[in-house]
Coordinates of C-alpha atoms in Angstrom, one line a residue:
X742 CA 0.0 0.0 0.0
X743 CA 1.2 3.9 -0.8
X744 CA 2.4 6.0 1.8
X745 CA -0.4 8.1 0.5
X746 CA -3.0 5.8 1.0
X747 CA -1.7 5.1 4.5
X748 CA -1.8 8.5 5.1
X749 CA -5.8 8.8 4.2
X750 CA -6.4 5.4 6.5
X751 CA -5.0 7.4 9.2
X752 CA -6.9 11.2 8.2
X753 CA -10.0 8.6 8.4
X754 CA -9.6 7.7 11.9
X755 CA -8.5 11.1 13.0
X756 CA -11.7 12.8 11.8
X757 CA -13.4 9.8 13.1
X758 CA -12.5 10.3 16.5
X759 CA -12.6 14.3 16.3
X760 CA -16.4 14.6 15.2
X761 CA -18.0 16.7 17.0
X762 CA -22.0 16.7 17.8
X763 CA -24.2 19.4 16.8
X764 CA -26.8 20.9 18.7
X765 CA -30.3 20.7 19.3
X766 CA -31.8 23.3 17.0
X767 CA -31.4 21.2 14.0
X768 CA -34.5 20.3 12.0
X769 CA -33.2 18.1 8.7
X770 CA -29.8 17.6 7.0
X771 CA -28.8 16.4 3.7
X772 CA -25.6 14.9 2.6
X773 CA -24.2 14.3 -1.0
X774 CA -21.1 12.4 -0.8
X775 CA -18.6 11.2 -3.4
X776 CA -18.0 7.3 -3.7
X777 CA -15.0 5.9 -2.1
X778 CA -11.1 5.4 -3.9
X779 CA -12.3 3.4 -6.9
X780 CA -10.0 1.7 -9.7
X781 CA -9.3 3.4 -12.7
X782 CA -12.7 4.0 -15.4
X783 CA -10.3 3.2 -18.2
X784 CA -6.6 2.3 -18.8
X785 CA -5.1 4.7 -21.8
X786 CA -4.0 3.1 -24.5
X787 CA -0.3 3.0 -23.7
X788 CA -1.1 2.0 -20.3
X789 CA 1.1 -0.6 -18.7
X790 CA -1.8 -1.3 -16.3
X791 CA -4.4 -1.5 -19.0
X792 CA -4.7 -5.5 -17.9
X793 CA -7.6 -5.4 -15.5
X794 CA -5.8 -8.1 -13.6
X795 CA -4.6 -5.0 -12.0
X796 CA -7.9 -4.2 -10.1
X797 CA -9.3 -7.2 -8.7
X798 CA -13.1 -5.9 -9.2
X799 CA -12.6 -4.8 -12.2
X800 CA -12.4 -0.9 -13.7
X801 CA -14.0 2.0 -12.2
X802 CA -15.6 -0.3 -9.1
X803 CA -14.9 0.2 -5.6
X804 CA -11.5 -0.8 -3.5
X805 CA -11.3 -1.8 -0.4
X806 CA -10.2 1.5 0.4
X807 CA -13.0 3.2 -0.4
X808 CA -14.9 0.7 1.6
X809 CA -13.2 2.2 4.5
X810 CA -13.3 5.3 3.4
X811 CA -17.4 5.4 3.1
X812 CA -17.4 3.3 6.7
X813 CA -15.2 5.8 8.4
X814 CA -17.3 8.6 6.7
X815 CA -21.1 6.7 8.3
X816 CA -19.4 6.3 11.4
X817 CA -18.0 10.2 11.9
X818 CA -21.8 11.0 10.8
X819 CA -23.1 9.2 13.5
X820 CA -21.0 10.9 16.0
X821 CA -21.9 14.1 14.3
X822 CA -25.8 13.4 14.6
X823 CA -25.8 10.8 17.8
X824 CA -27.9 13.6 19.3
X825 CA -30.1 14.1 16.4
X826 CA -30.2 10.3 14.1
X827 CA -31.5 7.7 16.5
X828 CA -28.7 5.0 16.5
X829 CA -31.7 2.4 16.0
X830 CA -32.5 2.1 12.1
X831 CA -36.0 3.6 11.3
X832 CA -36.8 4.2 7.6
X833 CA -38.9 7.5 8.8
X834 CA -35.9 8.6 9.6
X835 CA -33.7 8.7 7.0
X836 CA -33.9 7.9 3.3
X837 CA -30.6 7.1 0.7
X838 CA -30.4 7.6 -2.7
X839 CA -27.8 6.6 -4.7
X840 CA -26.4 7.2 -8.3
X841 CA -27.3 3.2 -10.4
X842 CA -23.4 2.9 -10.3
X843 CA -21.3 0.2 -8.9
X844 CA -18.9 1.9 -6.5
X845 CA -21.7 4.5 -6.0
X846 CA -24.5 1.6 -4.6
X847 CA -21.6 -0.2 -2.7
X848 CA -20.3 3.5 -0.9
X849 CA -23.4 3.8 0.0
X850 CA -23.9 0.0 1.3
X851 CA -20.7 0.7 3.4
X852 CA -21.7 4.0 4.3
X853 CA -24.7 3.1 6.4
X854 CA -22.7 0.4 7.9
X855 CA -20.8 2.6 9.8
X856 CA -23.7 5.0 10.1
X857 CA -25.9 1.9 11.4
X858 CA -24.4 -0.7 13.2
X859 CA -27.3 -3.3 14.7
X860 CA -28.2 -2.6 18.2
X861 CA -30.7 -4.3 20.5
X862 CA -33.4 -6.3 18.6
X863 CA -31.6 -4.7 15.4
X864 CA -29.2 -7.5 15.5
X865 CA -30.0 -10.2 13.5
X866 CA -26.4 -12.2 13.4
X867 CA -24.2 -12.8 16.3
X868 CA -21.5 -13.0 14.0
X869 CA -21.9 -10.0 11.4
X870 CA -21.8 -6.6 12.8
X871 CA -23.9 -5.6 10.5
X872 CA -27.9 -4.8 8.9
X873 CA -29.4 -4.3 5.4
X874 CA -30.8 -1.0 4.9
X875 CA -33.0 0.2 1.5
X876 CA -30.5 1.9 -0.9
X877 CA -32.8 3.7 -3.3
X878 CA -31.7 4.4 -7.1
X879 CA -32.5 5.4 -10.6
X880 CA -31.4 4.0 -14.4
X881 CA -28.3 6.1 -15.2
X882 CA -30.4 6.8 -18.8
X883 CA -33.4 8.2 -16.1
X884 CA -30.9 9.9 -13.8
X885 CA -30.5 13.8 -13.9
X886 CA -30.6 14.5 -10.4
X887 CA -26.9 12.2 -9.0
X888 CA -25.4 10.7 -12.3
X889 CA -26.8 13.3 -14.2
X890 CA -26.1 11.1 -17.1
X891 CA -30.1 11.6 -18.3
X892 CA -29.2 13.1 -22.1
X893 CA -30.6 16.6 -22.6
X894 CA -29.7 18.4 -25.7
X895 CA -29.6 21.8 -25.1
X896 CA -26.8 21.2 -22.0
X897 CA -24.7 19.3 -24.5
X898 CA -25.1 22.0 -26.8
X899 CA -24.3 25.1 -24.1
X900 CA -21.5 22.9 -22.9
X901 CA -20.0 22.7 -26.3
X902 CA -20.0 26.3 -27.3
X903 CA -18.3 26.9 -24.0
X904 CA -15.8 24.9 -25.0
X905 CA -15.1 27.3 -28.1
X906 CA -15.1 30.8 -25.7
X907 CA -12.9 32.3 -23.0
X908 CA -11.4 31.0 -21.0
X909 CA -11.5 27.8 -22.3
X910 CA -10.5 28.5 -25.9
X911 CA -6.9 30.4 -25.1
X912 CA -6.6 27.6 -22.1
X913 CA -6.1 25.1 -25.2
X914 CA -4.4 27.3 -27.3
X915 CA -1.7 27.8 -24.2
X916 CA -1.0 24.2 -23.2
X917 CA -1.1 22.9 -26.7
X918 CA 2.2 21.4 -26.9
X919 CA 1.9 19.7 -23.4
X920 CA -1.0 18.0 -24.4
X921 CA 0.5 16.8 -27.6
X922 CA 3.4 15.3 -25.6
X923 CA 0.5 13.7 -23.6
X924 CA -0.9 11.9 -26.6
X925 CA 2.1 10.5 -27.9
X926 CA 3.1 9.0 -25.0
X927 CA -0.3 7.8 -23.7
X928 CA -1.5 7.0 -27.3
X929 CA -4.8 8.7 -27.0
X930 CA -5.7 11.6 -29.1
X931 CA -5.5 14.5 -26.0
X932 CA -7.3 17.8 -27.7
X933 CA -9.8 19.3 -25.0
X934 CA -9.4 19.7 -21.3
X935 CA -11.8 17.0 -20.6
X936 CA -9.6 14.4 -22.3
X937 CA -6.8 16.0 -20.1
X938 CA -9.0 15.1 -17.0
X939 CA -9.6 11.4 -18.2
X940 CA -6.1 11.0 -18.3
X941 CA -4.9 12.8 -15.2
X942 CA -7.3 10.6 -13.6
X943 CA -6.3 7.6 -14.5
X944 CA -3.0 8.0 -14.0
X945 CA -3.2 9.7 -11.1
X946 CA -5.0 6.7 -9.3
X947 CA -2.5 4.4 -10.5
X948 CA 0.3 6.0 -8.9
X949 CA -1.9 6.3 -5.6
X950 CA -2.1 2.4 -5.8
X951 CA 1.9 2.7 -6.3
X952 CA 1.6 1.6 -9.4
X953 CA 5.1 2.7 -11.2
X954 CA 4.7 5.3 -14.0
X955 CA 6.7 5.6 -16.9
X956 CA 8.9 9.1 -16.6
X957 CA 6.4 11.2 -19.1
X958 CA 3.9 11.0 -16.5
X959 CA 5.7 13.5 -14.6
X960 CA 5.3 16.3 -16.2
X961 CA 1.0 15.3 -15.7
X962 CA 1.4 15.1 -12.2
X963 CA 1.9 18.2 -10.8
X964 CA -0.4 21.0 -9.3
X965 CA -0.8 23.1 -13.0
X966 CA -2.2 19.6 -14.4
X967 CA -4.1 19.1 -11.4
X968 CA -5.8 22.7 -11.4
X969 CA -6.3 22.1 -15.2
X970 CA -8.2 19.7 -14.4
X971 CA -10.6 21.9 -12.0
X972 CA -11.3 24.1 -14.8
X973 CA -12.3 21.3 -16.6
X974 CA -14.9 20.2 -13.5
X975 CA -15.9 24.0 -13.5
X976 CA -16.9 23.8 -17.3
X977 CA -19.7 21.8 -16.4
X978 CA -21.8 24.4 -14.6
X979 CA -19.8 27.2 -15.9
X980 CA -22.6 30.0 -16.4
X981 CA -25.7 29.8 -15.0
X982 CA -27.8 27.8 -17.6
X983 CA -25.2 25.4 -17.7
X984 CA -25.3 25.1 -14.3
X985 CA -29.3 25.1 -14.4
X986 CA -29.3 22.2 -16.5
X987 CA -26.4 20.0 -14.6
X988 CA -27.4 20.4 -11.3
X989 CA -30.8 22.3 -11.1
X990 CA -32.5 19.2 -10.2
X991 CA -30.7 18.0 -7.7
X992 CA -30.6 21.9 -6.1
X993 CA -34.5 21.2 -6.4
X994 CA -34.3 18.0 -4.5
X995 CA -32.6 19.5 -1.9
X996 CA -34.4 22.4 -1.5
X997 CA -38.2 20.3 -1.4
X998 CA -37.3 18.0 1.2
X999 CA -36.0 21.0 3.2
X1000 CA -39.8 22.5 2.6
X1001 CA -41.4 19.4 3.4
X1002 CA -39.3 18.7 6.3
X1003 CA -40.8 22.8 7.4
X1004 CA -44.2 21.5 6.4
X1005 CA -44.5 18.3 8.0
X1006 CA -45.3 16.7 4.8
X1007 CA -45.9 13.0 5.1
X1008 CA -43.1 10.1 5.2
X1009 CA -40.4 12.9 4.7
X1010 CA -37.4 11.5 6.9
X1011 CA -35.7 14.3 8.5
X1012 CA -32.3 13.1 7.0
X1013 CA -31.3 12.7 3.1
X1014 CA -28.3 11.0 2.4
X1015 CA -27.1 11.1 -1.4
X1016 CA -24.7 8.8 -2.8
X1017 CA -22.9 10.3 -6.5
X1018 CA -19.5 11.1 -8.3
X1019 CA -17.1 13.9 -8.2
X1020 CA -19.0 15.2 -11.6
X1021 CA -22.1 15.2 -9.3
X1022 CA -20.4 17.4 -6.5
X1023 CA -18.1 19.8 -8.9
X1024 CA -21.1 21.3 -10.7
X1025 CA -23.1 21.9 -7.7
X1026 CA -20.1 23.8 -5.6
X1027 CA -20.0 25.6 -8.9
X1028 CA -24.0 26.5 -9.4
X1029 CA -23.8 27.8 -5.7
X1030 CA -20.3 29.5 -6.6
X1031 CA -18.4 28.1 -4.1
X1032 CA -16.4 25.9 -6.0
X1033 CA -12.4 26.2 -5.5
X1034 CA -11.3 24.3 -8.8
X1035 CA -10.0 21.3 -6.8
X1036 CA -10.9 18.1 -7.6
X1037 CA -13.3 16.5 -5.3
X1038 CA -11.6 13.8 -3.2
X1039 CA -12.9 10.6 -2.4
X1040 CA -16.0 10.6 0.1
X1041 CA -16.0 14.0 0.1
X1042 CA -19.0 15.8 1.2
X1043 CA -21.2 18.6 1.1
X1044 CA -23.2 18.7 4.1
X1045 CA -26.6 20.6 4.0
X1046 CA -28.4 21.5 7.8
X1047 CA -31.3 23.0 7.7
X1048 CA -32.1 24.6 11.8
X1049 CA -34.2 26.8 14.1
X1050 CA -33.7 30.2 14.0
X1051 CA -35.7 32.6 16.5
X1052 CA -37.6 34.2 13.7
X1053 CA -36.7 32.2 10.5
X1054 CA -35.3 28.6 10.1
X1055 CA -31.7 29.4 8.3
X1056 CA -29.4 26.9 6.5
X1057 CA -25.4 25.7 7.2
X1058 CA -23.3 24.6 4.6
X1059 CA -20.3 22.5 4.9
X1060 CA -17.9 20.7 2.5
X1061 CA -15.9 17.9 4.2
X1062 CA -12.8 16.6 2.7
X1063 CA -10.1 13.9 3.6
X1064 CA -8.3 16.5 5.9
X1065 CA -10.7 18.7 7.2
X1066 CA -14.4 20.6 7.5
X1067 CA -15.1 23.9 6.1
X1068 CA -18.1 26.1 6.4
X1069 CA -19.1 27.1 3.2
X1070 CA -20.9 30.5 2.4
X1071 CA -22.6 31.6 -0.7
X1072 CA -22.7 35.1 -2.5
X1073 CA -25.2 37.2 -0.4
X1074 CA -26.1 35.2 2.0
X1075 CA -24.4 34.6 5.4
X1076 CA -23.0 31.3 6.8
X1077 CA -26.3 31.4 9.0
X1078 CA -28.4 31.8 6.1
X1079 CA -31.7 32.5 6.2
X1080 CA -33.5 29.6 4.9
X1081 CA -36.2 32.1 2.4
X1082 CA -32.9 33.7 1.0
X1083 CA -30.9 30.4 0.6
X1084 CA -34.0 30.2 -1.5
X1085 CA -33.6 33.4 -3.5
X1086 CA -30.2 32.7 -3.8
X1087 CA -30.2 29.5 -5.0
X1088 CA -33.8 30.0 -7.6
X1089 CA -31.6 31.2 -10.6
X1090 CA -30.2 27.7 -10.5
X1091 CA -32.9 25.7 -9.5
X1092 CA -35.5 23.7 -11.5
X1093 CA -37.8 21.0 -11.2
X1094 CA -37.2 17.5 -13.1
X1095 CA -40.4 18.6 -15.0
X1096 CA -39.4 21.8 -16.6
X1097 CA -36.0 20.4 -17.0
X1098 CA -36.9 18.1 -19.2
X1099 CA -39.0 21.0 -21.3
X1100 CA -35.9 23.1 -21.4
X1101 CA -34.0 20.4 -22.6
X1102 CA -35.9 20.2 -25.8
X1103 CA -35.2 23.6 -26.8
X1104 CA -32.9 24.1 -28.9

């Protein structure tokens, strides 16, 4: 195992110990967290690791890594919430949704078992600490809200004709010769920034397993690739219809269970727990403009908490990495923000699943 990867087994446990509980005005949360360290998508064509001997499940599925990365992450959610999540299972309340992908279904699986370990008449096996709980999900084709893989014309066309303006355009123009190094060597044909990402990625996983690269691969590790590689992320909810269009939905999502949670609408569980990619986490730090151009780590989080004000219920933010737990604030609004202008602030972005799919049509 990498020093690295040591390194995140240990940042695991240390935030694991150091969660902290929150108080008692809390009235509903939602998480959306990435999956868990994962084997490559896809080897490169060059790649010396393109045998999929290499990753025992197979490419892009799960490790046993990310197993423990998504078990640390349930359990330091139930130290956050002891006070607020009974530690006893109870589908009113909480409900999980998860993106209809491998590692995404099996992060999530490993997430409520540290989040859920059977208690009392919970425990059904002596011998397996351990209980099934309802992972809900949708066909990736269906999906706009966590894969956000559903096709929709007119974001395919925005996001190409991004592609062809500032900054985007001069960014290819500028790092031209770099990326025609990167296709001889790696044998694929490297001409936008997303092809840059692909291959920073996989590569980039590799030598976190301590795989050994060949010596071109150096110049694609380093911080300027890395940040390339942000931009790229940032692309997909670059101005505000693009952003509309990725992650309206799911800003939609979020916002309706926080009303219905205000409105005691019937069966909705106080907590929401989302289960998706770094592509679904990017574009929404992005549409709430907030997004730092780093690439989303593994089980990274952004961690919605809706609470009781004395004259309005207001909204916390918070993105949760590897290392650490930030408070996130978005453009006129405070870190306590008032839930009716989280609202405002948010609505530019925000659209139902219905009247996405009408925009989508236009051309």
């Amino acid at each position: 195992m990498s020093k690295l990867l040591v390194l995140i087994n240990l940042l695991v446990i240390f935030l694991d110990v150091f969660a902290q509980p929150i108080g008692n005005d809390l009235i509903s949360v939602v998480v959306l967290y990435r999956h868990g360290d994962r084997a490559p998508v896809k080897a490169y064509k060059n790649d010396p690791y393109a045998d999929e001997s290499y990753w025992p499940l197979g490419f892009g599925e799960l490790t046993n890594i990310g197993k423990k990365q998504q078990y640390g992450l349930g359990k330091w959610l139930r130290e956050r919430y002891v006070d607020f999540l009974p530690v006893s299972y109870n589908k009113n309340d909480i409900k999980i949704h998860s993106s209809n992908v491998d590692r995404c279904l099996m992060s999530a699986e490993s997430n409520v078992a540290g989040l859920y370990p059977p208690e009392g008449n919970q425990v059904w096996n002596d011998q397996l600490k351990w209980q099934p709980i309802p992972i809900h999900t949708t066909p990736k084709t269906e999906d706009a809200i966590l894969a956000q893989s559903k096709p929709c014309s007119k974001y395919s066309k925005l996001l190409k004709e991004l592609m062809e303006e500032e900054p985007f355009s001069s960014t290819l123009d500028k790092y031209k010769e770099q990326m025609d190094y990167f296709s001889k060597n790696s044998g694929e044909n490297i001409t936008t920034l997303v092809d840059l990402m692909d291959l920073y990625n996989t590569v980039y996983i590799e030598n976190l397993h301590n795989l050994t690269q060949p010596d071109w691969t150096q110049s694609l590790l380093t911080e300027e690739i890395e940040q390339l590689s942000g931009l790229a992320w940032s692309a997909y909810a670059y101005t505000q219809d693009l952003a509309r269009l990725r992650s309206g939905p799911l800003i939609d999502l979020i916002l309706n269970h926080f009303e219905n949670v205000k409105n005691n609408v019937e069966d909705t569980p106080k907590f929401l727990m989302l289960s998706g990619h770094d592509s679904t986490i990017a574009p929404l730090l992005t549409a709430m403009q907030v997004y730092d151009n780093k690439w989303p780590y593994y089980a990274s989080s952004v961690i919605f908490e809706l609470r009781e004000g004395k004259n309005n219920d207001f909204v916390n933010v918070f993105y949760r990495n590897p290392t650490e737990i930030a408070n996130i604030t978005l453009p006129s609004c405070d870190f306590d923000c008032d839930f009716d202008n989280f609202q405002k602030v948010l609505a530019p972005v925000r659209t139902s699943l219905e009247d996405w799919n009408k925009e989508c049509q236009q051309e």
